[in-house]
Short mmCIF file of C-alpha atoms in Angstrom, two decimals:
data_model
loop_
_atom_site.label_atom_id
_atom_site.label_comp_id
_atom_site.label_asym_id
_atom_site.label_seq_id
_atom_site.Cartn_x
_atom_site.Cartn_y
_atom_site.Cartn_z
CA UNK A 1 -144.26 -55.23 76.65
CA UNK A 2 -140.45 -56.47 75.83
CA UNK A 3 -142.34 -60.39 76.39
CA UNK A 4 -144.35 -59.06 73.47
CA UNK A 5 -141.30 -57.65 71.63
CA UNK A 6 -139.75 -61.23 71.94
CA UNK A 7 -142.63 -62.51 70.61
CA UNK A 8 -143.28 -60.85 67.42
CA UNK A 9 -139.67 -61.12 66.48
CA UNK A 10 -139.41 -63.42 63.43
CA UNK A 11 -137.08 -66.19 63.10
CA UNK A 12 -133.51 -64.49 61.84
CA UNK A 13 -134.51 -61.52 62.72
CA UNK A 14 -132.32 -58.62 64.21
CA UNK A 15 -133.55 -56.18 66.71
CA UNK A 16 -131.35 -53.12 65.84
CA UNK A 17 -133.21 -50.63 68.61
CA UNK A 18 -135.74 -50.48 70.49
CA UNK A 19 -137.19 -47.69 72.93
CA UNK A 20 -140.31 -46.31 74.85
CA UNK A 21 -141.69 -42.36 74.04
CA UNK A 22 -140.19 -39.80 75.97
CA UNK A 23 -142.67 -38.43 78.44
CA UNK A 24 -145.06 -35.77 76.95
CA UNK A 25 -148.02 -33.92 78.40
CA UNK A 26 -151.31 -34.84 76.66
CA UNK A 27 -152.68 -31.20 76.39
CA UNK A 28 -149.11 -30.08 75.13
CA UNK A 29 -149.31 -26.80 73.09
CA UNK A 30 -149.45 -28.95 69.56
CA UNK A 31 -152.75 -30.25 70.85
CA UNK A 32 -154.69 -28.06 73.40
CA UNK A 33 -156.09 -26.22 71.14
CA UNK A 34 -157.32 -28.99 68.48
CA UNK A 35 -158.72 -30.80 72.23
CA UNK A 36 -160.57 -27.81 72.76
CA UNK A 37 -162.18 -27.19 69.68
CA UNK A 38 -163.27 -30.66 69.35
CA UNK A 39 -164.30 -30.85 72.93
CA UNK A 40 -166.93 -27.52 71.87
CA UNK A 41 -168.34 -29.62 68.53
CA UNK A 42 -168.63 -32.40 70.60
CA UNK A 43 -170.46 -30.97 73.28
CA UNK A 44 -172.81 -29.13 70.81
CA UNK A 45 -173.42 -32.41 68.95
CA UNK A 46 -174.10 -34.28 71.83
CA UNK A 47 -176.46 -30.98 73.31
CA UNK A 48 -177.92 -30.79 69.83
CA UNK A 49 -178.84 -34.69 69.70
CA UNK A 50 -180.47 -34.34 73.31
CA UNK A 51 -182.14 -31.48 72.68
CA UNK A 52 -183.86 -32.89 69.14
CA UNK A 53 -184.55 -36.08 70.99
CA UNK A 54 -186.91 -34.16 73.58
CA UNK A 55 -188.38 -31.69 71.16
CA UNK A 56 -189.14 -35.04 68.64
CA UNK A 57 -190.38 -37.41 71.61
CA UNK A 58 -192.76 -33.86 73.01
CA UNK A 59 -194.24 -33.64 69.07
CA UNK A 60 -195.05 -37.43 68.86
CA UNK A 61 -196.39 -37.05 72.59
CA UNK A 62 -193.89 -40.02 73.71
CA UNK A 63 -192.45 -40.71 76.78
CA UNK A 64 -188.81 -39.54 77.66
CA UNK A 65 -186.44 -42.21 78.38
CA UNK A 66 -183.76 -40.60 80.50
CA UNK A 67 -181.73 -43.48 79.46
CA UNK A 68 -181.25 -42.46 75.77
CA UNK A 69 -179.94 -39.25 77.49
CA UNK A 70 -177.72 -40.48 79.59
CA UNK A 71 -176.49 -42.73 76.73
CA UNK A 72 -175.91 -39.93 74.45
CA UNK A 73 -174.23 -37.84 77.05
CA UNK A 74 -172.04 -40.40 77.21
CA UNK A 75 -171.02 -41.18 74.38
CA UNK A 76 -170.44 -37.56 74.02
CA UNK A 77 -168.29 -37.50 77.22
CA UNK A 78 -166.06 -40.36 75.62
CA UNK A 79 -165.61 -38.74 72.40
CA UNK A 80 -164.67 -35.85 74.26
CA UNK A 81 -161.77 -37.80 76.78
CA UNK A 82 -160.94 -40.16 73.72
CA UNK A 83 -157.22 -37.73 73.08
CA UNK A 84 -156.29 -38.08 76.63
CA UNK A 85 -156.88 -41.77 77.05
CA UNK A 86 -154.71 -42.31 74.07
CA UNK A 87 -152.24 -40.54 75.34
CA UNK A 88 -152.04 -42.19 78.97
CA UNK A 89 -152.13 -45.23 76.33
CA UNK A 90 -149.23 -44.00 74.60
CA UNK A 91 -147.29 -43.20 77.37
CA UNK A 92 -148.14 -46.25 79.55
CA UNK A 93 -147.78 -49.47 77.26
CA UNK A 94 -145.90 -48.27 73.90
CA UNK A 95 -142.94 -49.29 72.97
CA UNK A 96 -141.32 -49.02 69.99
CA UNK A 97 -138.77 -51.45 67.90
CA UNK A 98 -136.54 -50.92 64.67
CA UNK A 99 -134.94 -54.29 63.24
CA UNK A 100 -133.41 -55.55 60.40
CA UNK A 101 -136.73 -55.68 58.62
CA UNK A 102 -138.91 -53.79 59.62
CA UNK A 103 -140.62 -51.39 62.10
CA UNK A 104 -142.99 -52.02 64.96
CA UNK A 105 -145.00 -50.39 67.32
CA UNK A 106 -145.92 -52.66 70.42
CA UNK A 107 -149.50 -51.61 72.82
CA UNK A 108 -152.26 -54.42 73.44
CA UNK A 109 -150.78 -56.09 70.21
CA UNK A 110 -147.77 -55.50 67.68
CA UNK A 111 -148.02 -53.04 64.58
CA UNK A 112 -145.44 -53.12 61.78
CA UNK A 113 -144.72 -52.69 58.46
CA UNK A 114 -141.67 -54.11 55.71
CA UNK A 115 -139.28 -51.08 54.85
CA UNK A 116 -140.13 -52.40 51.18
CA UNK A 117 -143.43 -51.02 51.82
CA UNK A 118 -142.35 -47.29 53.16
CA UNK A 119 -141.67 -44.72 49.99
CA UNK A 120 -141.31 -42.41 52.30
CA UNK A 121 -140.51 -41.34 55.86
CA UNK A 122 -139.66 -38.39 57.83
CA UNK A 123 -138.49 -37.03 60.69
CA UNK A 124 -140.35 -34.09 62.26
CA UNK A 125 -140.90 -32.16 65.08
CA UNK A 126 -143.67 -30.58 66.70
CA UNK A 127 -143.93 -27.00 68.33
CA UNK A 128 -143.42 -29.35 71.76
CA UNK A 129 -140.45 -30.44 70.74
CA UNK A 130 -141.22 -34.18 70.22
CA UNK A 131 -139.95 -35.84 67.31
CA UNK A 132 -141.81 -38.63 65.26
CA UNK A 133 -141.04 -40.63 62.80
CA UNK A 134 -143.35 -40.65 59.93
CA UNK A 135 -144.16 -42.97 57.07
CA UNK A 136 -146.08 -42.73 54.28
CA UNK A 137 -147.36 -39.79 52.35
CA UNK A 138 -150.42 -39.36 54.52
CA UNK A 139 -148.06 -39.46 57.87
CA UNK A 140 -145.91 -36.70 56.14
CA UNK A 141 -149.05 -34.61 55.17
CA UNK A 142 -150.56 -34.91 58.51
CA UNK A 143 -151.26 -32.41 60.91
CA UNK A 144 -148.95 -32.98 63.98
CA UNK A 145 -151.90 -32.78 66.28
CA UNK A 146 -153.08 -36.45 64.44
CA UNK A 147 -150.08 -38.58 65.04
CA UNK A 148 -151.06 -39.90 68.86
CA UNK A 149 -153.96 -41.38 67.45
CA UNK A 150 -152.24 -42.29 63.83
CA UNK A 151 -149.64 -44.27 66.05
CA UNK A 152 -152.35 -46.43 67.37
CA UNK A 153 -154.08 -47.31 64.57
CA UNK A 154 -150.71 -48.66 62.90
CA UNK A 155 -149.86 -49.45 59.29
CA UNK A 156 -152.42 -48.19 57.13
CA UNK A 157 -151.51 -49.02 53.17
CA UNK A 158 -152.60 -48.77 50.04
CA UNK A 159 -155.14 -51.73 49.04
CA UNK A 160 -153.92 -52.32 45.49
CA UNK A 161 -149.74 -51.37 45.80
CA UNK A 162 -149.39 -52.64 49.13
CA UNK A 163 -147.54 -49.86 49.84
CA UNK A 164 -147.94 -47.77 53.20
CA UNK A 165 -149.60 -44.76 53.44
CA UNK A 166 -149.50 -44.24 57.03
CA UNK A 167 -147.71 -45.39 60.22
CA UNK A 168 -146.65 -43.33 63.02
CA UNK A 169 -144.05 -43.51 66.09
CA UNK A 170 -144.67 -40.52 68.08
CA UNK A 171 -142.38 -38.74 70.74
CA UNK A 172 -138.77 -41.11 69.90
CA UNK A 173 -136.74 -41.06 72.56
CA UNK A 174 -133.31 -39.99 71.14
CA UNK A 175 -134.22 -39.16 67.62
CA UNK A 176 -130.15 -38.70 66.67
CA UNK A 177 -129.77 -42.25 67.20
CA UNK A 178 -132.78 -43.84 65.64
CA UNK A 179 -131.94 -41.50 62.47
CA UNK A 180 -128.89 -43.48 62.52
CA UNK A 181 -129.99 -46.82 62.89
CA UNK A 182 -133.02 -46.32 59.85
CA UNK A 183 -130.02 -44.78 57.41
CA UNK A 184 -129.48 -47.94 55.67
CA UNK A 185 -133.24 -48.90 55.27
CA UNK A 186 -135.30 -45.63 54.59
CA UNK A 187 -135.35 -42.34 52.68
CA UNK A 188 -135.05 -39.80 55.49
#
């Protein structure tokens, strides 16, 4: 991951800090519950979708294909263990990086965006205790149980200002002195 970090530096660029996410448990109290209730929808959906399939194929007398079921269930099982693998993603391969210029979040590829394009950021934390760094009126608005997966996705902004709506670095390893380091470039 640092090779990475070396990469995606840009010429005359500074890196000012840079850090992994503290260690977290994935079914922490800010998102046991949310796992659980999605975990119930999903299993409905996915019971639902099986169930419709053999009552539609028994009406049109056609044959069952136990693969469609096995697909479905599937799919339904994924859906289901999507939270956890991003957070054994998370904690395995992130790493985070503050420079001069900009922020960036570093898993399979880099994420960043300009602190031009950040109106505003905050620091918050969760009911766990783990403190994230949020930028971008939908980051702020969000629910804290949505910034694992919001830190994946990256920089989402705004097609026609440019400006960013959205990016995420969840669970900063000492918050004090990343608060520090992002005085001089964003509103906190």
């Amino acid at each position: 991951m640092e090779e990475l970090l070396k990469e995606s530096l840009r010429e005359e660029e500074k890196l000012l800090w840079s850090g992994r996410p503290e260690p977290f448990e994935p079914l922490d109290k800010t998102h046991k519950s949310p796992f659980i209730r999605s975990g119930i929808i999903t299993a409905l959906v996915t019971i639902a979708v099986c169930v419709a399939y053999v009552i539609l194929a028994g009406i049109n007398n056609a044959p069952l294909k136990p693969a469609v079921l096995v697909i479905v269930a599937a799919c339904g099982i994924f859906i289901i263990l999507r939270g956890l693998l991003d957070a054994s993603k998370i904690r395995k391969r992130a790493l985070y990086a503050i420079t001069d210029k900009r922020l960036l979040i570093l898993t399979d590829s880099a994420k960043s965006v300009e602190y031009s394009a950040i109106s505003a950021a905050k620091l918050d934390r969760d009911e766990d205790g783990h403190t994230s760094l949020l930028c971008g009126e939908y980051a702020i608005k969000a629910k804290p149980w949505k910034r694992r997966a919001a830190m994946l996705s990256g920089a989402i902004t705004d097609d026609n200002t440019g400006m960013c709506e959205r990016f995420v670095m969840y669970a900063l390893p000492d918050a004090d002195k990343v608060k520090e380091t992002l005085k001089p470039f964003l509103p906190l």
